[in-house]
CSV table of C-alpha atoms and ligand atoms in Angstrom, one decimal:
chain,number,residue,atom,x,y,z
A,9,ASP,CA,-42.3,-63.6,-56.1
A,10,ARG,CA,-45.9,-62.7,-55.4
A,11,LEU,CA,-45.3,-60.4,-52.4
A,12,LYS,CA,-42.6,-58.5,-54.2
A,13,LYS,CA,-44.9,-58.1,-57.2
A,14,GLY,CA,-47.7,-56.9,-54.9
A,15,LEU,CA,-45.5,-54.3,-53.4
A,16,THR,CA,-44.2,-52.9,-56.7
A,17,ARG,CA,-46.0,-49.6,-56.3
A,18,THR,CA,-45.0,-49.1,-52.7
A,19,ARG,CA,-41.4,-50.0,-53.7
A,20,GLU,CA,-41.6,-47.3,-56.4
A,21,THR,CA,-42.7,-44.6,-54.0
A,22,LEU,CA,-40.5,-45.6,-51.1
A,23,THR,CA,-37.3,-47.5,-51.8
A,24,ALA,CA,-36.8,-46.7,-55.4
A,25,LYS,CA,-37.2,-43.0,-54.6
A,26,ILE,CA,-34.7,-43.3,-51.7
A,27,GLY,CA,-32.3,-45.0,-54.1
A,28,THR,CA,-32.7,-42.2,-56.6
A,29,ALA,CA,-32.4,-39.4,-54.0
A,30,VAL,CA,-29.1,-40.6,-52.6
A,31,LEU,CA,-27.6,-40.7,-56.1
A,32,GLY,CA,-28.1,-37.0,-56.4
A,33,TYR,CA,-25.8,-36.2,-53.5
A,34,ALA,CA,-22.1,-36.6,-53.0
A,35,ASP,CA,-22.3,-36.0,-49.2
A,36,ILE,CA,-24.9,-36.3,-46.5
A,37,SER,CA,-26.6,-32.9,-46.3
A,38,ASP,CA,-29.7,-31.4,-44.8
A,39,ASP,CA,-31.3,-31.2,-48.2
A,40,LEU,CA,-30.8,-34.9,-48.7
A,41,LEU,CA,-32.3,-35.7,-45.3
A,42,ASP,CA,-35.3,-33.4,-46.1
A,43,GLU,CA,-35.8,-35.3,-49.3
A,44,ILE,CA,-35.7,-38.7,-47.5
A,45,GLU,CA,-38.2,-37.4,-44.9
A,46,GLU,CA,-40.5,-36.3,-47.7
A,47,ILE,CA,-40.3,-39.7,-49.4
A,48,LEU,CA,-41.2,-41.5,-46.1
A,49,ILE,CA,-44.2,-39.2,-45.6
A,50,MET,CA,-45.4,-39.7,-49.2
A,51,ALA,CA,-45.2,-43.5,-48.8
A,52,ASP,CA,-47.6,-43.3,-45.9
A,53,VAL,CA,-45.2,-44.4,-43.2
A,54,GLY,CA,-46.8,-41.7,-41.0
A,55,VAL,CA,-45.5,-38.5,-39.5
A,56,SER,CA,-44.5,-39.7,-36.1
A,57,THR,CA,-42.8,-42.9,-37.5
A,58,THR,CA,-41.0,-40.8,-40.1
A,59,GLU,CA,-39.7,-38.5,-37.3
A,60,LYS,CA,-38.6,-41.5,-35.4
A,61,LEU,CA,-36.8,-42.9,-38.4
A,62,MET,CA,-35.2,-39.6,-39.2
A,63,GLN,CA,-34.0,-39.3,-35.6
A,64,GLU,CA,-32.4,-42.7,-36.0
A,65,VAL,CA,-30.7,-41.5,-39.2
A,66,ARG,CA,-29.3,-38.4,-37.4
A,67,LYS,CA,-28.0,-40.7,-34.6
A,68,GLY,CA,-26.5,-43.0,-37.2
A,69,ILE,CA,-24.7,-40.1,-38.8
A,70,LYS,CA,-23.4,-38.9,-35.5
A,71,LYS,CA,-22.2,-42.4,-34.5
A,72,LYS,CA,-20.5,-42.7,-38.0
A,73,GLU,CA,-22.7,-45.7,-38.9
A,74,ILE,CA,-23.7,-43.7,-41.9
A,75,HIS,CA,-20.8,-42.4,-43.9
A,76,THR,CA,-22.1,-41.7,-47.4
A,77,PRO,CA,-25.5,-41.1,-49.0
A,78,ALA,CA,-25.4,-44.7,-50.3
A,79,ASP,CA,-25.4,-46.0,-46.6
A,80,LEU,CA,-28.8,-44.5,-46.0
A,81,LYS,CA,-30.8,-47.1,-47.9
A,82,PRO,CA,-29.5,-50.2,-46.1
A,83,PHE,CA,-29.6,-48.3,-42.8
A,84,LEU,CA,-33.3,-47.5,-43.3
A,85,GLU,CA,-34.0,-51.0,-44.3
A,86,ASN,CA,-32.6,-52.3,-41.1
A,87,LYS,CA,-34.4,-49.8,-38.9
A,88,ILE,CA,-37.7,-50.5,-40.6
A,89,THR,CA,-37.2,-54.2,-40.2
A,90,GLU,CA,-36.6,-53.6,-36.5
A,91,ILE,CA,-39.8,-51.7,-36.1
A,92,LEU,CA,-41.7,-54.4,-38.0
A,93,LEU,CA,-40.2,-57.2,-35.9
A,94,GLU,CA,-41.0,-55.8,-32.4
A,95,GLY,CA,-43.5,-58.0,-30.6
A,96,GLY,CA,-43.5,-60.9,-33.0
A,97,ALA,CA,-46.5,-62.0,-35.0
A,98,GLY,CA,-47.2,-65.6,-34.1
A,99,VAL,CA,-50.9,-66.6,-34.0
A,100,ARG,CA,-52.3,-67.7,-30.7
A,101,MET,CA,-54.0,-71.1,-30.6
A,102,ALA,CA,-56.2,-72.8,-28.0
A,103,ALA,CA,-54.5,-75.2,-25.7
A,104,VAL,CA,-57.5,-77.6,-26.2
A,105,GLY,CA,-60.7,-77.3,-28.1
A,106,PRO,CA,-61.5,-74.9,-30.8
A,107,THR,CA,-59.4,-71.8,-31.4
A,108,VAL,CA,-61.7,-68.9,-31.8
A,109,ILE,CA,-60.7,-66.0,-34.1
A,110,LEU,CA,-62.8,-62.9,-34.1
A,111,ILE,CA,-62.7,-60.7,-37.3
A,112,VAL,CA,-63.4,-57.0,-36.9
A,113,GLY,CA,-63.1,-54.1,-39.3
A,114,VAL,CA,-65.2,-51.6,-41.3
A,115,ASN,CA,-67.3,-52.9,-44.2
A,116,GLY,CA,-65.4,-53.0,-47.4
A,117,ALA,CA,-62.0,-53.5,-45.7
A,118,GLY,CA,-62.0,-57.1,-46.9
A,119,LYS,CA,-63.3,-59.0,-43.9
A,120,THR,CA,-65.3,-61.6,-45.7
A,121,THR,CA,-62.6,-62.2,-48.3
A,122,THR,CA,-60.0,-62.6,-45.5
A,123,ILE,CA,-62.2,-65.1,-43.7
A,124,GLY,CA,-62.5,-67.1,-46.9
A,125,LYS,CA,-58.7,-67.0,-47.3
A,126,LEU,CA,-58.1,-67.9,-43.6
A,127,SER,CA,-60.6,-70.8,-44.0
A,128,ALA,CA,-58.7,-72.0,-47.1
A,129,PHE,CA,-55.4,-71.7,-45.3
A,130,TYR,CA,-56.4,-73.7,-42.2
A,131,ASN,CA,-58.3,-76.2,-44.3
A,132,TYR,CA,-55.1,-76.8,-46.4
A,133,TYR,CA,-53.2,-77.6,-43.2
A,134,GLY,CA,-55.8,-80.2,-42.3
A,135,LYS,CA,-57.7,-78.2,-39.7
A,136,LYS,CA,-61.5,-78.4,-39.4
A,137,VAL,CA,-62.8,-74.9,-39.9
A,138,MET,CA,-66.2,-73.5,-39.0
A,139,LEU,CA,-67.5,-70.0,-39.9
A,140,ALA,CA,-69.9,-67.9,-37.8
A,141,ALA,CA,-72.0,-65.3,-39.6
A,142,ALA,CA,-72.3,-62.8,-36.7
A,143,ASP,CA,-72.4,-59.8,-39.1
A,144,THR,CA,-76.2,-60.2,-39.1
A,145,PHE,CA,-76.6,-56.6,-40.2
A,146,ARG,CA,-76.0,-57.3,-43.9
A,147,ALA,CA,-77.8,-60.1,-45.6
A,148,ALA,CA,-75.1,-60.0,-48.3
A,149,ALA,CA,-72.4,-60.6,-45.7
A,150,ILE,CA,-74.2,-63.8,-44.7
A,151,ASP,CA,-74.5,-65.0,-48.3
A,152,GLN,CA,-70.9,-64.2,-49.1
A,153,LEU,CA,-69.8,-66.2,-46.0
A,154,GLU,CA,-71.8,-69.2,-47.2
A,155,ILE,CA,-70.1,-69.0,-50.6
A,156,TRP,CA,-66.7,-69.0,-49.0
A,157,GLY,CA,-67.8,-71.8,-46.6
A,158,LYS,CA,-68.7,-74.0,-49.6
A,159,ARG,CA,-65.5,-73.2,-51.5
A,160,THR,CA,-63.3,-74.0,-48.5
A,161,GLY,CA,-65.2,-76.9,-47.0
A,162,ALA,CA,-66.2,-75.1,-43.8
A,163,GLU,CA,-69.6,-75.3,-42.2
A,164,VAL,CA,-71.3,-71.9,-41.7
A,165,ILE,CA,-73.5,-71.2,-38.7
A,166,LYS,CA,-76.0,-68.4,-39.4
A,167,HIS,CA,-79.3,-66.9,-38.3
A,168,GLU,CA,-81.6,-64.6,-40.0
A,169,GLU,CA,-80.6,-61.1,-41.0
A,170,GLY,CA,-81.1,-58.7,-38.1
A,171,SER,CA,-80.8,-61.4,-35.3
A,172,ASP,CA,-78.6,-61.1,-32.3
A,173,PRO,CA,-74.9,-61.6,-33.2
A,174,ALA,CA,-74.1,-63.0,-29.8
A,175,ALA,CA,-76.8,-65.7,-30.3
A,176,VAL,CA,-75.2,-66.7,-33.6
A,177,VAL,CA,-71.8,-66.9,-31.8
A,178,PHE,CA,-73.3,-68.9,-28.9
A,179,ASP,CA,-74.7,-71.5,-31.4
A,180,ALA,CA,-71.4,-71.6,-33.3
A,181,VAL,CA,-69.3,-72.2,-30.2
A,182,LYS,CA,-71.6,-75.0,-29.1
A,183,ALA,CA,-71.5,-76.6,-32.5
A,184,ALA,CA,-67.8,-76.2,-32.8
A,185,LYS,CA,-67.2,-78.0,-29.5
A,186,ALA,CA,-69.7,-80.7,-30.3
A,187,ARG,CA,-68.2,-81.4,-33.8
A,188,GLY,CA,-64.5,-81.3,-32.9
A,189,ILE,CA,-63.8,-78.1,-34.9
A,190,ASP,CA,-60.2,-76.8,-34.7
A,191,ILE,CA,-60.7,-73.2,-35.9
A,192,LEU,CA,-63.9,-71.1,-35.5
A,193,ILE,CA,-63.8,-67.9,-37.4
A,194,VAL,CA,-66.4,-65.3,-36.4
A,195,ASP,CA,-67.4,-62.5,-38.8
A,196,THR,CA,-68.7,-59.4,-37.0
A,197,ALA,CA,-70.4,-56.2,-38.2
A,198,GLY,CA,-68.2,-53.2,-38.8
A,199,ARG,CA,-70.3,-50.2,-37.9
A,200,LEU,CA,-67.8,-47.7,-36.8
A,201,GLN,CA,-70.2,-44.8,-36.9
A,202,THR,CA,-71.9,-46.1,-33.8
A,203,LYS,CA,-68.9,-46.8,-31.6
A,204,THR,CA,-70.8,-47.5,-28.4
A,205,ASN,CA,-73.0,-50.1,-30.3
A,206,LEU,CA,-69.9,-51.7,-31.8
A,207,MET,CA,-68.2,-51.8,-28.4
A,208,SER,CA,-71.2,-53.4,-26.6
A,209,GLU,CA,-71.7,-55.8,-29.4
A,210,LEU,CA,-68.1,-57.0,-29.4
A,211,GLU,CA,-68.1,-57.1,-25.6
A,212,LYS,CA,-71.2,-59.3,-25.6
A,213,ILE,CA,-69.7,-61.7,-28.2
A,214,ASN,CA,-66.5,-61.8,-26.1
A,215,ARG,CA,-68.5,-62.7,-23.0
A,216,VAL,CA,-70.4,-65.5,-24.7
A,217,VAL,CA,-67.2,-67.0,-26.3
A,218,GLY,CA,-65.2,-66.7,-23.1
A,219,ARG,CA,-67.9,-68.4,-21.0
A,220,GLU,CA,-68.0,-71.4,-23.3
A,221,ILE,CA,-64.3,-71.7,-24.1
A,222,PRO,CA,-61.9,-70.3,-21.4
A,223,GLY,CA,-59.3,-68.1,-22.9
A,224,ALA,CA,-61.3,-67.4,-26.1
A,225,PRO,CA,-61.4,-65.5,-28.3
A,226,HIS,CA,-57.7,-66.4,-28.9
A,227,GLU,CA,-57.3,-63.8,-31.5
A,228,THR,CA,-59.2,-60.6,-32.5
A,229,LEU,CA,-58.0,-59.6,-35.9
A,230,LEU,CA,-58.6,-56.2,-37.2
A,231,VAL,CA,-58.9,-56.1,-41.0
A,232,LEU,CA,-57.6,-52.8,-42.5
A,233,ASP,CA,-57.6,-51.7,-46.2
A,234,ALA,CA,-54.0,-50.6,-47.0
A,235,THR,CA,-55.2,-48.4,-49.9
A,236,THR,CA,-56.8,-46.1,-47.4
A,237,GLY,CA,-53.4,-45.1,-46.1
A,238,GLN,CA,-53.4,-43.0,-42.9
A,239,ASN,CA,-57.1,-43.6,-42.7
A,240,ALA,CA,-56.4,-47.2,-41.8
A,241,VAL,CA,-54.2,-46.0,-38.9
A,242,SER,CA,-57.1,-43.8,-37.5
A,243,GLN,CA,-59.5,-46.8,-37.9
A,244,ALA,CA,-57.1,-49.0,-36.0
A,245,LYS,CA,-57.0,-46.4,-33.2
A,246,LEU,CA,-60.8,-46.4,-32.9
A,247,PHE,CA,-61.1,-50.2,-33.0
A,248,THR,CA,-58.4,-50.8,-30.4
A,249,GLN,CA,-60.4,-48.6,-28.1
A,250,SER,CA,-63.5,-50.8,-28.7
A,251,ALA,CA,-62.0,-54.3,-28.6
A,252,PRO,CA,-58.9,-56.1,-27.4
A,253,VAL,CA,-57.4,-56.3,-30.9
A,254,THR,CA,-54.5,-58.8,-31.0
A,255,GLY,CA,-53.4,-58.4,-34.6
A,256,VAL,CA,-54.0,-56.7,-37.9
A,257,VAL,CA,-54.7,-58.1,-41.3
A,258,LEU,CA,-53.7,-55.6,-43.9
A,259,THR,CA,-55.5,-56.2,-47.2
A,260,LYS,CA,-55.1,-54.9,-50.7
A,261,LEU,CA,-51.4,-54.4,-50.5
A,262,ASP,CA,-51.2,-55.4,-54.1
A,263,GLY,CA,-51.4,-52.5,-56.4
A,264,THR,CA,-51.2,-49.8,-53.7
A,265,ALA,CA,-48.4,-47.3,-53.3
A,266,LYS,CA,-49.4,-47.0,-49.6
A,267,GLY,CA,-47.6,-50.1,-48.3
A,268,GLY,CA,-45.6,-47.9,-46.0
A,269,VAL,CA,-48.7,-47.8,-43.8
A,270,VAL,CA,-47.5,-51.2,-42.5
A,271,ILE,CA,-44.6,-49.5,-40.8
A,272,GLY,CA,-46.8,-46.8,-39.3
A,273,ILE,CA,-49.4,-49.2,-37.9
A,274,LYS,CA,-46.7,-51.3,-36.3
A,275,SER,CA,-44.8,-48.4,-34.9
A,276,GLU,CA,-47.6,-46.2,-33.7
A,277,LEU,CA,-50.1,-48.8,-32.4
A,278,SER,CA,-47.7,-51.6,-31.4
A,279,ILE,CA,-50.3,-54.1,-32.7
A,280,PRO,CA,-48.5,-56.9,-34.6
A,281,ILE,CA,-49.4,-57.3,-38.3
A,282,LYS,CA,-50.2,-61.0,-38.6
A,283,TRP,CA,-51.5,-61.4,-42.2
A,284,ILE,CA,-51.3,-59.4,-45.4
A,285,GLY,CA,-53.7,-59.6,-48.4
A,286,VAL,CA,-52.0,-59.4,-51.7
A,287,GLY,CA,-54.9,-60.1,-54.1
A,288,GLU,CA,-58.5,-61.2,-54.4
A,289,GLY,CA,-57.8,-64.9,-54.8
A,290,ILE,CA,-58.2,-67.6,-52.2
A,291,GLU,CA,-54.4,-68.1,-52.0
A,292,ASP,CA,-53.6,-64.3,-51.7
A,293,LEU,CA,-53.2,-64.2,-48.0
A,294,ARG,CA,-49.8,-64.5,-46.3
A,295,PRO,CA,-48.6,-64.7,-42.8
A,296,PHE,CA,-46.8,-61.4,-42.3
A,297,SER,CA,-43.0,-61.7,-42.0
A,298,ALA,CA,-41.1,-58.5,-41.2
A,299,GLU,CA,-37.9,-59.7,-42.9
A,300,GLU,CA,-39.7,-60.8,-46.0
A,301,TYR,CA,-41.6,-57.6,-46.2
A,302,SER,CA,-38.6,-55.3,-45.8
A,303,LYS,CA,-36.7,-57.5,-48.3
A,304,ALA,CA,-39.6,-57.3,-50.8
A,305,LEU,CA,-39.5,-53.5,-50.4
A,306,PHE,CA,-35.8,-53.0,-50.6
A,307,ASP,CA,-34.3,-55.7,-52.8
B,28,LIG,P1,-66.0,-56.7,-46.3
B,28,LIG,O1,-67.1,-55.8,-46.5
B,28,LIG,O2,-65.0,-56.1,-45.3
B,28,LIG,O3,-66.4,-58.1,-45.9
B,28,LIG,O4,-65.1,-56.7,-47.6
B,28,LIG,P2,-65.0,-57.9,-48.7
B,28,LIG,O5,-64.3,-59.1,-48.2
B,28,LIG,O6,-66.3,-58.1,-49.4
B,28,LIG,O7,-64.0,-57.2,-49.7
B,28,LIG,C1,-64.3,-55.9,-50.4
B,28,LIG,C2,-63.6,-55.9,-51.8
B,28,LIG,O8,-62.2,-55.9,-51.6
B,28,LIG,C3,-63.9,-57.2,-52.6
B,28,LIG,O9,-64.0,-56.8,-53.9
B,28,LIG,C4,-62.6,-58.1,-52.5
B,28,LIG,O10,-62.4,-58.9,-53.6
B,28,LIG,C5,-61.5,-57.0,-52.3
B,28,LIG,N1,-60.3,-57.5,-51.6
B,28,LIG,C6,-60.3,-58.0,-50.4
B,28,LIG,N2,-59.0,-58.3,-50.0
B,28,LIG,C7,-58.2,-57.9,-51.1
B,28,LIG,C8,-56.8,-58.0,-51.4
B,28,LIG,O11,-55.9,-58.4,-50.5
B,28,LIG,N3,-56.4,-57.4,-52.6
B,28,LIG,C9,-57.3,-57.0,-53.5
B,28,LIG,N4,-56.8,-56.5,-54.6
B,28,LIG,N5,-58.6,-56.9,-53.2
B,28,LIG,C10,-59.1,-57.4,-52.1
């Protein structure tokens, strides 16, 4: 299927290599374990998560859960699924009124595309979607959002370039309530280089939204580019310090060999991965499923 195809390169650097490595050994040995460790690191699983996994492997060997090299692959698949499953990945919805989803992330990560895909997804399920162009920093971002709005039948609320993002959000929330909108998706600017600005901007947006709709924003989704590997993990750390991130959207998993980063993000930051992007098309967004992901990696 599509997910499995998208993960081809990650599978080649991770699971296929593990499969090949275990074939070269008749018994479990330190050399074999070193080789497995190296493979996990190279697949961007992350150093601390790799250590955690290797500890589990050593425990498994002691407890006689792992008898032969061939046992290593299914053992790792199960442990990785466990890491990915922790915490669950359901999307929070409003009890009544519009569900507000804030989208954060650095420019180029795939924010606008993800918003377009989310808009299409909810539209498909019969939800009334509205988009708020609160990335007022880039005129191109506003234009892009308008294009996605047209393609997915969502109204776009925008102001001029350079205007106050919180003012856009204020108008959008009012309009969403007045027009019976189900899902309001808010695009924000991703200027990480000015962390304090980013923080105060997001705080202000949160205040405005929360005042108009109690409990909102219901989700703050951080969009991360999987092709940046460990860099995505550092970005995630910075963003979680600036905003109450409730989930990650990991984009560009198609064609990257760094899909192991999914495991590192989940394990090190304990933020659930909620969606993954597996292409540039409108239908190339999938709710993240830990089982499906491990299966696509290992099968
Ligand atoms: P933004 O600056 O964060 O809003 O990023 P954009 O949404 O404009 O995306 C940047 C580039 O990444 C565009 O060329 C998108 O088509 C591409 N892109 C976004 N998501 C994906 C994905 O899941 N897979 C692939 N292959 N490309 C993607």
